[in-house]
Amino acid sequence: MNKPKVIVTRKWPAAVEARLQELYDVQLNETDVPMTEDELKTALQIADALLPTVTDSITADILSVPNKRTKIIGNFGVGYNNIDIEAAKKEGLVVTNTPHVLTDCTADIAMLLLLMSARRASEGDRLARNKQWNGWAPTHMLGQKVTGKTLGLIGFGRIAQAMARKAYHGFGMKIICTAPHAPVPDVLQEFQATYYATADDVLAKADFISLHCPGGAATKHLINEQRLKLMRPSAHLINTARGDVVDSKALIKALKERWIAGAGLDVFEGEPNIDPGFLELDNVALLPHLGSATEETRAAMGNRVLDNIAAFFAGEEPGDRVA
Ligand code: 8YV
């Protein structure tokens, strides 16, 4: 039997690419240059499986290309707002993602940004590098204490719970959260967390807000000017979810006019472009979408995609099917 044809849109960790080469008739992307819309359309016509990432926008137009051969899209990433899921369903395509394996590393980055923002780490690093440090002083670069403060989680899925675990056990933080559905009492009990029905309740009560909801139309600009004004002037906003959950212009205004104390961002609207307004501000820590960027996690994500397509080609239900 011929091996299924698989197209990988970006460069993956070497060990996973080697496994792909053993198992499939695979087209890798050595140059790592993202594929164009036309290349993605052609890929759907010649491959049995397409393996995209967050940088590939798999639109309804691409998915409706005639004479498709592709039956499964194995997304390398837990978030799948890069794929038009309704259109994929309409085209009869199976779509999978990579949950669980990136939970802790993404929560680590959220915690890192929380600490960076609270303790003014980016600003301090810039000061040291630019030789502007004149020496220790009792009132120099004071930030905010983290231990004992209230962390408000918007969304309470796997990554939010991992963040709650680190914050509660490691930093003695008080946990409050909101999500579309109230979590089961056992889950809240682990962190003595309090659930609120709306984001507005959490925004007003927390010292740190961390976003953990999916991207897409339903959460676009969830954090807008009006909601930023609900936050405390001493509060910080952390975003490791998706850039478009936050209205960038509103956040820049909030940081500039000190409606809030600071922000830590790993994701951006229209990334890799970052609104230049952020670059002029000292009270924002910026990371280039590093949530899952560890050697262990990126390999595990690739292997998870392989498990999903292997199940599919064996005629079984893939473990992480989202469409
Ligand atoms: C991934 C992420 O690296 O998995 C996700 O949803 O945001 C990232 O951590 C990226 O999506 C890869 O496609």
Tab-separated table of C-alpha atoms and ligand atoms in Angstrom:
chain	number	residue	atom	x	y	z
A	1	MET	CA	0.000	0.000	0.000
A	2	ASN	CA	1.243	3.509	-0.797
A	3	LYS	CA	2.112	5.662	2.161
A	4	PRO	CA	-0.300	8.577	2.711
A	5	LYS	CA	0.961	11.910	1.398
A	6	VAL	CA	1.449	14.477	4.173
A	7	ILE	CA	2.353	18.168	3.814
A	8	VAL	CA	3.890	20.085	6.727
A	9	THR	CA	3.576	23.853	6.321
A	10	ARG	CA	6.498	24.933	8.564
A	11	LYS	CA	9.787	23.513	9.842
A	12	TRP	CA	9.224	21.153	12.796
A	13	PRO	CA	11.639	19.728	15.413
A	14	ALA	CA	14.089	17.369	13.673
A	15	ALA	CA	13.115	14.222	15.603
A	16	VAL	CA	9.454	14.616	14.640
A	17	GLU	CA	10.340	15.332	11.011
A	18	ALA	CA	12.426	12.127	11.010
A	19	ARG	CA	9.390	10.153	12.265
A	20	LEU	CA	7.244	11.741	9.574
A	21	GLN	CA	9.776	10.724	6.920
A	22	GLU	CA	9.715	7.132	8.122
A	23	LEU	CA	5.938	6.849	8.195
A	24	TYR	CA	4.699	8.952	5.291
A	25	ASP	CA	5.363	10.289	1.849
A	26	VAL	CA	6.041	13.669	3.407
A	27	GLN	CA	6.699	17.154	2.038
A	28	LEU	CA	8.599	19.152	4.661
A	29	ASN	CA	9.310	22.879	4.607
A	30	GLU	CA	13.090	23.196	4.940
A	31	THR	CA	13.060	26.961	4.327
A	32	ASP	CA	10.361	27.556	6.974
A	33	VAL	CA	8.863	30.300	4.785
A	34	PRO	CA	5.060	30.257	5.328
A	35	MET	CA	3.118	28.876	2.358
A	36	THR	CA	1.029	31.231	0.201
A	37	GLU	CA	-2.741	30.835	-0.221
A	38	ASP	CA	-2.184	29.214	-3.610
A	39	GLU	CA	0.380	26.804	-2.178
A	40	LEU	CA	-2.072	25.857	0.591
A	41	LYS	CA	-4.804	25.259	-1.993
A	42	THR	CA	-2.481	23.042	-4.041
A	43	ALA	CA	-1.480	21.213	-0.845
A	44	LEU	CA	-5.145	20.363	-0.218
A	45	GLN	CA	-5.334	18.945	-3.748
A	46	ILE	CA	-2.260	16.719	-3.515
A	47	ALA	CA	-1.943	15.653	0.145
A	48	ASP	CA	-4.000	13.252	2.261
A	49	ALA	CA	-3.153	15.264	5.383
A	50	LEU	CA	-2.206	18.927	5.818
A	51	LEU	CA	-0.351	19.894	9.010
A	52	PRO	CA	-0.573	23.690	9.543
A	53	THR	CA	0.281	26.030	12.431
A	54	VAL	CA	-1.031	29.274	13.888
A	55	THR	CA	0.742	31.175	11.056
A	56	ASP	CA	-1.381	29.514	8.338
A	57	SER	CA	-4.778	31.072	7.870
A	58	ILE	CA	-6.885	28.185	6.559
A	59	THR	CA	-9.855	30.174	5.275
A	60	ALA	CA	-13.186	29.069	3.767
A	61	ASP	CA	-11.836	30.145	0.376
A	62	ILE	CA	-8.788	27.885	0.701
A	63	LEU	CA	-10.885	25.015	2.050
A	64	SER	CA	-13.326	25.202	-0.851
A	65	VAL	CA	-10.663	24.518	-3.492
A	66	PRO	CA	-12.041	21.940	-5.975
A	67	ASN	CA	-10.693	18.377	-6.334
A	68	LYS	CA	-9.476	18.130	-2.762
A	69	ARG	CA	-7.520	15.054	-1.736
A	70	THR	CA	-7.019	16.097	1.890
A	71	LYS	CA	-9.197	14.356	4.466
A	72	ILE	CA	-7.560	15.521	7.710
A	73	ILE	CA	-6.002	18.774	8.945
A	74	GLY	CA	-3.706	18.084	11.888
A	75	ASN	CA	-3.104	21.483	13.468
A	76	PHE	CA	0.219	21.932	15.285
A	77	GLY	CA	-1.146	23.971	18.217
A	78	VAL	CA	-3.961	23.839	20.720
A	79	GLY	CA	-5.655	27.013	19.485
A	80	TYR	CA	-7.289	26.475	16.095
A	81	ASN	CA	-8.755	29.898	15.345
A	82	ASN	CA	-6.410	29.933	12.314
A	83	ILE	CA	-8.782	27.402	10.707
A	84	ASP	CA	-12.351	28.189	9.592
A	85	ILE	CA	-13.863	25.236	11.459
A	86	GLU	CA	-17.383	25.643	10.065
A	87	ALA	CA	-16.033	25.645	6.513
A	88	ALA	CA	-13.862	22.583	7.300
A	89	LYS	CA	-16.922	20.731	8.608
A	90	LYS	CA	-18.892	21.705	5.513
A	91	GLU	CA	-16.103	20.288	3.364
A	92	GLY	CA	-16.218	17.047	5.361
A	93	LEU	CA	-12.686	17.493	6.723
A	94	VAL	CA	-11.510	16.129	10.059
A	95	VAL	CA	-9.555	18.669	12.143
A	96	THR	CA	-7.388	17.903	15.189
A	97	ASN	CA	-5.344	20.053	17.607
A	98	THR	CA	-2.647	19.417	20.263
A	99	PRO	CA	-4.066	19.908	23.780
A	100	HIS	CA	-2.393	18.957	27.107
A	101	VAL	CA	1.246	18.881	25.897
A	102	LEU	CA	1.701	22.665	25.963
A	103	THR	CA	-0.343	23.427	29.066
A	104	ASP	CA	2.484	23.869	31.572
A	105	CYS	CA	4.889	25.717	29.295
A	106	THR	CA	2.210	28.214	28.282
A	107	ALA	CA	1.201	28.740	31.915
A	108	ASP	CA	4.909	29.275	32.720
A	109	ILE	CA	5.059	32.081	30.157
A	110	ALA	CA	1.912	33.651	31.639
A	111	MET	CA	3.529	33.504	35.107
A	112	LEU	CA	6.785	34.876	33.678
A	113	LEU	CA	4.952	37.846	32.144
A	114	LEU	CA	3.033	38.405	35.369
A	115	LEU	CA	6.314	38.611	37.294
A	116	MET	CA	8.006	40.693	34.596
A	117	SER	CA	5.173	43.197	34.620
A	118	ALA	CA	4.832	43.342	38.415
A	119	ARG	CA	8.576	43.750	38.963
A	120	ARG	CA	9.272	45.930	35.918
A	121	ALA	CA	11.730	43.396	34.509
A	122	SER	CA	11.807	44.584	30.867
A	123	GLU	CA	12.326	48.162	31.972
A	124	GLY	CA	15.097	47.116	34.365
A	125	ASP	CA	16.840	45.044	31.696
A	126	ARG	CA	16.765	47.984	29.278
A	127	LEU	CA	18.119	50.320	31.952
A	128	ALA	CA	21.010	47.970	32.758
A	129	ARG	CA	21.891	47.373	29.107
A	130	ASN	CA	21.725	51.082	28.269
A	131	LYS	CA	24.159	51.874	31.098
A	132	GLN	CA	21.553	54.131	32.726
A	133	TRP	CA	21.759	52.514	36.164
A	134	ASN	CA	23.287	54.891	38.681
A	135	GLY	CA	23.218	52.493	41.629
A	136	TRP	CA	20.902	51.029	44.237
A	137	ALA	CA	18.486	53.423	45.914
A	138	PRO	CA	15.663	52.856	48.428
A	139	THR	CA	13.046	54.154	46.030
A	140	HIS	CA	14.488	52.988	42.717
A	141	MET	CA	12.199	51.112	40.273
A	142	LEU	CA	9.644	49.938	42.780
A	143	GLY	CA	7.196	47.430	41.404
A	144	GLN	CA	4.356	45.525	43.030
A	145	LYS	CA	4.509	42.549	45.377
A	146	VAL	CA	2.991	39.387	43.886
A	147	THR	CA	2.675	37.101	46.923
A	148	GLY	CA	-0.797	37.234	48.449
A	149	LYS	CA	-2.321	39.261	45.624
A	150	THR	CA	-5.453	38.296	43.661
A	151	LEU	CA	-5.114	36.654	40.265
A	152	GLY	CA	-8.189	36.894	38.024
A	153	LEU	CA	-8.391	34.283	35.274
A	154	ILE	CA	-10.568	34.944	32.243
A	155	GLY	CA	-11.311	31.448	30.956
A	156	PHE	CA	-10.705	28.454	33.216
A	157	GLY	CA	-9.527	25.654	30.953
A	158	ARG	CA	-6.337	23.590	31.184
A	159	ILE	CA	-3.840	26.464	30.828
A	160	ALA	CA	-5.712	28.744	33.246
A	161	GLN	CA	-5.839	25.930	35.818
A	162	ALA	CA	-2.097	25.270	35.406
A	163	MET	CA	-1.495	28.993	35.974
A	164	ALA	CA	-3.780	28.902	39.042
A	165	ARG	CA	-1.781	25.929	40.409
A	166	LYS	CA	1.539	27.774	40.050
A	167	ALA	CA	0.160	31.051	41.408
A	168	TYR	CA	-1.713	29.516	44.347
A	169	HIS	CA	0.867	26.982	45.505
A	170	GLY	CA	4.015	28.864	44.457
A	171	PHE	CA	3.105	32.468	45.153
A	172	GLY	CA	0.285	32.228	47.667
A	173	MET	CA	-2.028	34.137	45.371
A	174	LYS	CA	-5.800	34.269	45.781
A	175	ILE	CA	-7.535	32.890	42.682
A	176	ILE	CA	-10.744	34.213	41.141
A	177	CYS	CA	-12.036	33.244	37.712
A	178	THR	CA	-14.749	33.447	35.114
A	179	ALA	CA	-15.657	31.086	32.267
A	180	PRO	CA	-18.734	30.520	30.101
A	181	HIS	CA	-19.707	27.566	32.327
A	182	ALA	CA	-19.111	27.348	36.075
A	183	PRO	CA	-16.289	24.847	36.805
A	184	VAL	CA	-17.125	21.787	38.932
A	185	PRO	CA	-16.635	22.496	42.663
A	186	ASP	CA	-13.659	20.081	42.956
A	187	VAL	CA	-11.657	22.087	40.433
A	188	LEU	CA	-12.314	25.361	42.280
A	189	GLN	CA	-11.568	23.657	45.592
A	190	GLU	CA	-7.990	22.772	44.548
A	191	PHE	CA	-7.101	26.495	44.526
A	192	GLN	CA	-9.826	27.714	46.879
A	193	ALA	CA	-10.895	29.697	43.835
A	194	THR	CA	-14.005	31.841	43.556
A	195	TYR	CA	-16.017	31.738	40.340
A	196	TYR	CA	-17.810	34.789	38.982
A	197	ALA	CA	-20.346	34.714	36.179
A	198	THR	CA	-18.932	37.681	34.271
A	199	ALA	CA	-15.530	38.999	33.235
A	200	ASP	CA	-16.555	42.403	34.607
A	201	ASP	CA	-16.709	41.015	38.182
A	202	VAL	CA	-13.229	39.525	37.886
A	203	LEU	CA	-11.698	42.599	36.230
A	204	ALA	CA	-12.783	44.853	39.087
A	205	LYS	CA	-11.559	42.548	41.857
A	206	ALA	CA	-8.121	41.363	40.679
A	207	ASP	CA	-4.580	42.679	41.006
A	208	PHE	CA	-3.506	40.619	37.981
A	209	ILE	CA	-5.719	39.559	35.079
A	210	SER	CA	-4.567	36.667	32.896
A	211	LEU	CA	-6.424	35.828	29.684
A	212	HIS	CA	-7.000	32.160	28.839
A	213	CYS	CA	-9.999	32.146	26.513
A	214	PRO	CA	-9.910	30.936	22.895
A	215	GLY	CA	-9.450	33.454	20.071
A	216	GLY	CA	-11.981	34.041	17.306
A	217	ALA	CA	-15.098	36.120	16.692
A	218	ALA	CA	-16.737	35.380	20.073
A	219	THR	CA	-13.850	36.859	22.100
A	220	LYS	CA	-12.583	39.566	19.723
A	221	HIS	CA	-11.816	42.719	21.743
A	222	LEU	CA	-13.329	41.187	24.878
A	223	ILE	CA	-10.857	43.456	26.675
A	224	ASN	CA	-11.878	46.860	25.348
A	225	GLU	CA	-11.689	50.418	26.664
A	226	GLN	CA	-14.752	49.987	28.864
A	227	ARG	CA	-13.426	46.788	30.516
A	228	LEU	CA	-9.911	48.180	30.948
A	229	LYS	CA	-11.516	51.010	32.917
A	230	LEU	CA	-12.986	48.435	35.309
A	231	MET	CA	-9.483	47.282	36.292
A	232	ARG	CA	-7.680	48.711	39.291
A	233	PRO	CA	-5.040	51.404	38.605
A	234	SER	CA	-2.481	49.093	40.273
A	235	ALA	CA	-3.500	46.057	38.180
A	236	HIS	CA	-1.646	44.258	35.372
A	237	LEU	CA	-3.042	42.515	32.275
A	238	ILE	CA	-1.376	39.326	30.979
A	239	ASN	CA	-2.204	37.892	27.542
A	240	THR	CA	-0.920	34.500	26.394
A	241	ALA	CA	-4.203	33.608	24.647
A	242	ARG	CA	-4.689	35.356	21.307
A	243	GLY	CA	-3.848	38.933	20.326
A	244	ASP	CA	-7.281	39.895	19.125
A	245	VAL	CA	-8.880	39.186	22.534
A	246	VAL	CA	-7.484	42.630	23.470
A	247	ASP	CA	-8.198	45.907	21.658
A	248	SER	CA	-4.560	47.011	21.227
A	249	LYS	CA	-5.335	50.701	20.780
A	250	ALA	CA	-7.419	50.708	23.979
A	251	LEU	CA	-4.662	48.910	25.908
A	252	ILE	CA	-2.005	51.353	24.688
A	253	LYS	CA	-4.201	54.232	25.887
A	254	ALA	CA	-4.792	52.478	29.243
A	255	LEU	CA	-1.058	51.932	29.775
A	256	LYS	CA	-0.102	55.435	28.667
A	257	GLU	CA	-2.746	57.142	30.798
A	258	ARG	CA	-2.108	54.728	33.707
A	259	TRP	CA	-5.658	53.374	34.016
A	260	ILE	CA	-3.700	50.190	34.787
A	261	ALA	CA	-0.126	49.717	36.017
A	262	GLY	CA	1.246	47.375	33.384
A	263	ALA	CA	0.816	44.548	30.926
A	264	GLY	CA	2.639	41.435	29.758
A	265	LEU	CA	1.914	40.259	26.225
A	266	ASP	CA	2.962	37.123	24.344
A	267	VAL	CA	0.423	37.463	21.527
A	268	PHE	CA	-0.588	40.373	19.300
A	269	GLU	CA	-3.282	41.469	16.893
A	270	GLY	CA	-1.851	40.966	13.405
A	271	GLU	CA	1.337	39.293	14.720
A	272	PRO	CA	4.228	39.232	13.954
A	273	ASN	CA	3.541	42.963	13.653
A	274	ILE	CA	3.373	44.691	17.016
A	275	ASP	CA	1.504	47.982	17.282
A	276	PRO	CA	4.309	50.613	17.497
A	277	GLY	CA	2.390	52.225	20.369
A	278	PHE	CA	3.510	49.362	22.630
A	279	LEU	CA	7.177	49.892	21.752
A	280	GLU	CA	7.145	53.414	23.196
A	281	LEU	CA	5.855	52.267	26.581
A	282	ASP	CA	7.976	51.213	29.549
A	283	ASN	CA	5.131	49.515	31.425
A	284	VAL	CA	4.599	46.627	29.011
A	285	ALA	CA	6.631	43.399	28.745
A	286	LEU	CA	6.649	41.963	25.218
A	287	LEU	CA	7.444	38.390	24.136
A	288	PRO	CA	7.243	37.007	20.570
A	289	HIS	CA	4.586	34.251	21.030
A	290	LEU	CA	6.789	31.957	23.116
A	291	GLY	CA	3.958	30.183	25.010
A	292	SER	CA	4.787	26.667	23.875
A	293	ALA	CA	8.365	27.368	22.777
A	294	THR	CA	10.422	24.753	24.615
A	295	GLU	CA	12.274	21.868	22.974
A	296	GLU	CA	10.245	19.315	24.933
A	297	THR	CA	6.865	20.861	24.205
A	298	ARG	CA	7.364	21.524	20.497
A	299	ALA	CA	8.480	17.891	20.044
A	300	ALA	CA	5.474	16.696	22.057
A	301	MET	CA	3.153	18.854	19.924
A	302	GLY	CA	4.555	17.298	16.748
A	303	ASN	CA	4.203	13.787	18.155
A	304	ARG	CA	0.636	14.567	19.185
A	305	VAL	CA	-0.161	15.579	15.577
A	306	LEU	CA	1.423	12.309	14.402
A	307	ASP	CA	-0.709	10.300	16.842
A	308	ASN	CA	-3.834	12.044	15.548
A	309	ILE	CA	-3.139	11.390	11.867
A	310	ALA	CA	-1.943	7.821	12.568
A	311	ALA	CA	-5.280	7.066	14.255
A	312	PHE	CA	-7.139	8.634	11.324
A	313	PHE	CA	-5.239	6.645	8.692
A	314	ALA	CA	-5.836	3.471	10.757
A	315	GLY	CA	-9.569	4.130	10.463
A	316	GLU	CA	-9.876	5.126	14.131
A	317	GLU	CA	-11.188	8.294	15.763
A	318	PRO	CA	-8.260	10.706	16.369
A	319	GLY	CA	-7.894	11.582	20.061
A	320	ASP	CA	-7.921	15.345	19.606
A	321	ARG	CA	-10.656	15.821	17.048
A	322	VAL	CA	-12.175	19.323	17.044
A	323	ALA	CA	-14.132	18.954	13.767
B	1	8YV	C1	1.676	27.391	19.373
B	1	8YV	C2	-0.290	28.405	20.585
B	1	8YV	O1	3.041	27.461	19.359
B	1	8YV	O2	-0.881	26.115	20.546
B	1	8YV	C3	-1.248	27.272	20.506
B	1	8YV	O3	-2.458	27.563	20.410
B	1	8YV	O4	-0.670	29.509	20.731
B	1	8YV	C4	1.181	28.285	20.459
B	1	8YV	O5	1.729	28.067	21.707
B	1	8YV	C5	1.157	27.771	18.043
B	1	8YV	O6	-0.232	27.843	18.033
B	1	8YV	C6	1.603	26.804	16.995
B	1	8YV	O7	0.656	26.624	15.972
